[in-house]
Coordinates of C-alpha atoms in Angstrom, one line a residue:
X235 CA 202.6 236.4 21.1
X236 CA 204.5 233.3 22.2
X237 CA 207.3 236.3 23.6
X238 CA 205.1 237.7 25.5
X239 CA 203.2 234.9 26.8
X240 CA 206.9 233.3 28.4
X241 CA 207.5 236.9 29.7
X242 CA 204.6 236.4 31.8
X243 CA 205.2 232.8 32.8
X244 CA 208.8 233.7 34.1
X245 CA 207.5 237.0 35.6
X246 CA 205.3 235.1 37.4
X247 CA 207.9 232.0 38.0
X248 CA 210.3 234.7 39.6
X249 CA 207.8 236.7 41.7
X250 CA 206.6 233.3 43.4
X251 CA 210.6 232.4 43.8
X252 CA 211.1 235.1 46.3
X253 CA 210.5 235.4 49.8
X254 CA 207.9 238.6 50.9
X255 CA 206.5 239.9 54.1
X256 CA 203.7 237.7 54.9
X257 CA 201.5 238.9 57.8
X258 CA 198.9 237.2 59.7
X259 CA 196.8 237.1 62.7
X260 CA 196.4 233.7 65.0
X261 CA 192.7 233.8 67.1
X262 CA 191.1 230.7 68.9
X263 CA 186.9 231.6 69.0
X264 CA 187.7 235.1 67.3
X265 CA 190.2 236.0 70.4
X266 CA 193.4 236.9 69.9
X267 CA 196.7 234.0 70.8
X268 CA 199.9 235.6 72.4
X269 CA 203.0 234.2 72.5
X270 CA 202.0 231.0 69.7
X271 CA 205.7 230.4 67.8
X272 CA 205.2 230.5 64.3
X273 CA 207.8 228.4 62.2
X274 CA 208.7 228.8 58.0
X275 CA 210.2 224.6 58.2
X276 CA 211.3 225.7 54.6
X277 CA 213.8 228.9 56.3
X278 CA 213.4 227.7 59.4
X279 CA 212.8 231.1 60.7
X280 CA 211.1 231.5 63.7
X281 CA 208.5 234.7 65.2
X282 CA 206.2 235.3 68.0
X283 CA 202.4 236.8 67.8
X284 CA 202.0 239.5 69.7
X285 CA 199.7 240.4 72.4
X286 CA 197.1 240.9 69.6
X287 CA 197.9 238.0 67.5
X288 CA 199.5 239.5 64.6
X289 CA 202.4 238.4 63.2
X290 CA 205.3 239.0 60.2
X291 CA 207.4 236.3 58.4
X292 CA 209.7 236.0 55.7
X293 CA 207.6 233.3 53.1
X294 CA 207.0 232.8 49.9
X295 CA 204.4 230.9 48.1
X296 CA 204.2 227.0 48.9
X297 CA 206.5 227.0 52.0
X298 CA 205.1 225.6 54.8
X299 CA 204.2 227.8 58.2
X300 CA 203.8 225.8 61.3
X301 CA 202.1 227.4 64.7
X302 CA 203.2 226.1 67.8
X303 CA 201.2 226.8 71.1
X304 CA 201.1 224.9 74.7
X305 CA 197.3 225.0 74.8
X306 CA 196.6 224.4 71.4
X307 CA 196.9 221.5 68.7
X308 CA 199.7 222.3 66.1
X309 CA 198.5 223.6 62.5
X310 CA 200.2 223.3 59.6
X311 CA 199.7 225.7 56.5
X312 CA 201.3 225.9 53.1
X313 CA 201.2 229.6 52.0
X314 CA 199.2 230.1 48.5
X315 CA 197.2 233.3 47.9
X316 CA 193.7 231.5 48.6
X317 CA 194.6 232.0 52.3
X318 CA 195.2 235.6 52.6
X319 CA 191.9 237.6 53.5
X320 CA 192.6 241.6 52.3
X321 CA 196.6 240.9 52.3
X322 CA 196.7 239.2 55.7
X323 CA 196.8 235.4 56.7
X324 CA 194.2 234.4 59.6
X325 CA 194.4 231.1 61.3
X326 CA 192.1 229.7 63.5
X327 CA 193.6 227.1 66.1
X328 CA 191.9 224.5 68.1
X329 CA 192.0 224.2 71.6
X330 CA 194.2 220.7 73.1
X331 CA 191.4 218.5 74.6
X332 CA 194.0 217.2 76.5
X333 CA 192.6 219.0 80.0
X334 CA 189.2 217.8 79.6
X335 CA 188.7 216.0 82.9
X336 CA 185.1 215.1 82.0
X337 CA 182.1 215.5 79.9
X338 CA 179.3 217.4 80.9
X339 CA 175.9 216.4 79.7
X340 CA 173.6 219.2 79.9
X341 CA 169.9 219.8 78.5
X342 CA 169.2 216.0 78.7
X343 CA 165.5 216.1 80.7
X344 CA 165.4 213.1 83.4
X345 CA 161.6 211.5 83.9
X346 CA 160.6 212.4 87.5
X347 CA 157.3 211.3 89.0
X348 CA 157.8 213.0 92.5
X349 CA 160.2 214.4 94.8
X350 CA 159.1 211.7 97.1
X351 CA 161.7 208.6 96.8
X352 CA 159.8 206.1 98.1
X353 CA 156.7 207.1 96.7
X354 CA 158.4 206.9 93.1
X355 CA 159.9 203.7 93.6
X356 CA 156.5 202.2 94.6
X357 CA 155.0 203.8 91.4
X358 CA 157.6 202.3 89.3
X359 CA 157.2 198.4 91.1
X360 CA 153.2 199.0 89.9
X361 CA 154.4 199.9 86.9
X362 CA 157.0 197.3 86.7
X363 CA 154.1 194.6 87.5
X364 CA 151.4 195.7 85.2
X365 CA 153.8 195.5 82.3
X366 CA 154.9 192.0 83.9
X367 CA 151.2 191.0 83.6
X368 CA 150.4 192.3 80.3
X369 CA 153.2 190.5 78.5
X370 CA 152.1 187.4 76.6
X371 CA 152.8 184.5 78.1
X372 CA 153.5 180.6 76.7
X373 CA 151.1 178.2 78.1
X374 CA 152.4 175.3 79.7
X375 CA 155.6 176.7 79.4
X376 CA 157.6 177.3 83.9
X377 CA 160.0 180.0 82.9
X378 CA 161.0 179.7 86.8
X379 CA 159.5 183.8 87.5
X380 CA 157.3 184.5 90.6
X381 CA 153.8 186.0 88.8
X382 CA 153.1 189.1 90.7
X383 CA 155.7 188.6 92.6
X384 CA 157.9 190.9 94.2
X385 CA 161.5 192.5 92.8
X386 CA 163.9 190.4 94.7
X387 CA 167.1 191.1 92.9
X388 CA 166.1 194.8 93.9
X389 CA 165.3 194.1 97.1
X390 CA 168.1 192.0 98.1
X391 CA 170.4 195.1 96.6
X392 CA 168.7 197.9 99.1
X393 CA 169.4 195.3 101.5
X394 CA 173.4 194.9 100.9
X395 CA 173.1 198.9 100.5
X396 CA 172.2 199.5 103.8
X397 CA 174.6 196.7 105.0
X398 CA 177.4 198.3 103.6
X399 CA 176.5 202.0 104.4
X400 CA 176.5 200.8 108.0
X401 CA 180.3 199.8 107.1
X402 CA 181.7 202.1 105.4
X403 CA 183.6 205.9 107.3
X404 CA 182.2 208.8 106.6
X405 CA 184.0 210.4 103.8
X406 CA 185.3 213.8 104.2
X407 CA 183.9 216.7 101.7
X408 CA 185.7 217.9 99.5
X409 CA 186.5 222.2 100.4
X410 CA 185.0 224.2 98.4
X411 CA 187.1 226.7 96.1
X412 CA 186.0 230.3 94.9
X413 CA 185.5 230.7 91.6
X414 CA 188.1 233.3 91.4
X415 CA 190.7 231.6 93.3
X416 CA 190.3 228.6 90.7
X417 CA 190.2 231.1 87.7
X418 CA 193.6 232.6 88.7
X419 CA 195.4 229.5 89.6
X420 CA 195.2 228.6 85.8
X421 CA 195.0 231.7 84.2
X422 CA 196.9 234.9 85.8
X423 CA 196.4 238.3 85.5
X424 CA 198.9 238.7 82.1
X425 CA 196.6 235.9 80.6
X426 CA 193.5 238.0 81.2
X427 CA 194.9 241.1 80.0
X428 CA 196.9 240.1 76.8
X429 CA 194.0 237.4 76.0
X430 CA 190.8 239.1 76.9
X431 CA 192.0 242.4 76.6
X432 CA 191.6 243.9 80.0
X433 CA 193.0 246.8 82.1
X434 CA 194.5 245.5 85.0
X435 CA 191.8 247.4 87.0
X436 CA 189.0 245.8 85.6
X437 CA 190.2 242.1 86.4
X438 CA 188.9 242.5 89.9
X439 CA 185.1 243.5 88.3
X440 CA 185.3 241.1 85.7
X441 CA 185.7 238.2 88.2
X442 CA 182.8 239.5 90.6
X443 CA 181.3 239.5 87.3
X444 CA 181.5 235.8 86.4
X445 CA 181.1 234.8 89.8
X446 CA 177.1 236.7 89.8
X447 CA 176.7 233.7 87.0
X448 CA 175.3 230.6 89.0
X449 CA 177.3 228.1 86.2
X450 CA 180.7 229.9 87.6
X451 CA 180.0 228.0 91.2
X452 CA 179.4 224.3 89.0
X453 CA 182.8 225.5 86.8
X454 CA 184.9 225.8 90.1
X455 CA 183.5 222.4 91.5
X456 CA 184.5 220.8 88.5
X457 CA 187.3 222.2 88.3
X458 CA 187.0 221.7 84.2
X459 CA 190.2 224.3 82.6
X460 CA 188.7 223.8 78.9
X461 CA 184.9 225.0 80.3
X462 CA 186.6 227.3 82.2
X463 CA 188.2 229.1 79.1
X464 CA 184.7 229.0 77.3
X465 CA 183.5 230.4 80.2
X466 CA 186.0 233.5 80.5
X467 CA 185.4 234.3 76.5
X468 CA 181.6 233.9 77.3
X469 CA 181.8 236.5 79.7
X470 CA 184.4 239.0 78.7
X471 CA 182.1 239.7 75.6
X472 CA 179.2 240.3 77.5
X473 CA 181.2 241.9 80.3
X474 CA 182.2 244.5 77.5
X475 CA 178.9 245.0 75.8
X476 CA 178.3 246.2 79.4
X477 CA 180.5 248.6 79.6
X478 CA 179.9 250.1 76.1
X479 CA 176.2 250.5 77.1
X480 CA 177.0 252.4 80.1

């Protein structure tokens, strides 16, 4: 028994102590990566993905596999059976937040009592005051305020508004830039078709496509390349839903 229970130990020993084929496929948000290097630092062998992600290595169990891409953070992985999903090796990467210019706060409601400026700031002065007059006050006690009195600090700060309104040139818009002129200037056609899987004659109708989407016109002012991105997967799936239905 003790035989055969070595037997297995060193069978086992000598199958992990030998490099195999390991294949995998590299996606960000369930899309495929081109072109991310992929690096056994134990070999130091190097390969490519392809156009669909996919990969083949030289590796053997506990060697380390490192992916390398421009736009994405660097992963490490050490190669143990518990990765591989049906024989192949899928890794997820994470986009760099490096490009994010800026962070956009959306579905955060904003209290509006009228579209009428001057009419809200009067409400909020009464409102101001009656929450003035309400609050307890100490009896005998100058604490130097004006009772009912009028907001002079905000006052006095409409005032040096208007001063310095009257000072300052009148500055120049900025021009405005199509939404597809912005898309291509940071991701060409050979993105769009090895990433998101287009022809090259549907790139033209995919962009009139995610220009009919009001939130492409607030993506070009911004100029934001990491919404942008999220934006093009956004659309490409529902771009080809589209075309399946028709």
């Amino acid at each position: 028994m003790r035989t055969k229970l070595l037997s297995i130990v060193v069978i086992l020993h000598t199958i992990n102590s030998f490099s195999q084929q390991v294949k995998g496929t590299v996606r960000y948000n369930k899309y495929a990566i081109p072109d991310v290097e992929v690096i056994n630092s134990n070999t130091k062998q190097l390969t490519v993905t392809d156009a669909r992600g996919e990969f083949t290595i030289e590796a053997k169990t506990n060697d380390n596999l490192i992916f390398v891409s421009k736009q994405y953070q660097l992963k490490k992985l050490v190669i143990n059976p518990a990765l591989y999903t049906n024989g192949v090796l899928e890794v997820d990467l994470i986009l760099n937040a490096e490009e994010l210019n800026e962070v956009v706060v959306t579905n955060m409601p904003s209290i509006k009592l009228s579209k009428d400026d001057s009419w809200e700031q009067t409400k909020l002065d009464q409102y101001t005051l009656e929450k003035r007059t309400a609050a307890p006050k100490v009896q005998g006690v100058y604490t130097g305020e004006l009772v009912n009195g009028a907001d002079i600090k905000r006052i006095g700060g409409m005032l040096l508004s208007l001063f310095l309104k009257d000072k300052e040139p009148a500055k120049k818009e900025a021009p405005e830039i199509a939404f597809k002129d912005f898309a291509l200037s940071k991701y060409d056609t050979a993105y769009l078709i090895k990433t998101l899987d287009l022809q090259p004659e549907e790139i033209g109708l995919f962009l009139e496509f995610c220009d009919a989407d009001p939130k492409s016109k607030t993506i070009a002012a911004n100029q934001n390349v990491l919404s942008l991105m999220d934006f093009l997967f956004e659309k490409n799936t529902a771009f080809k839903n589209l075309a399946t239905a028709n």
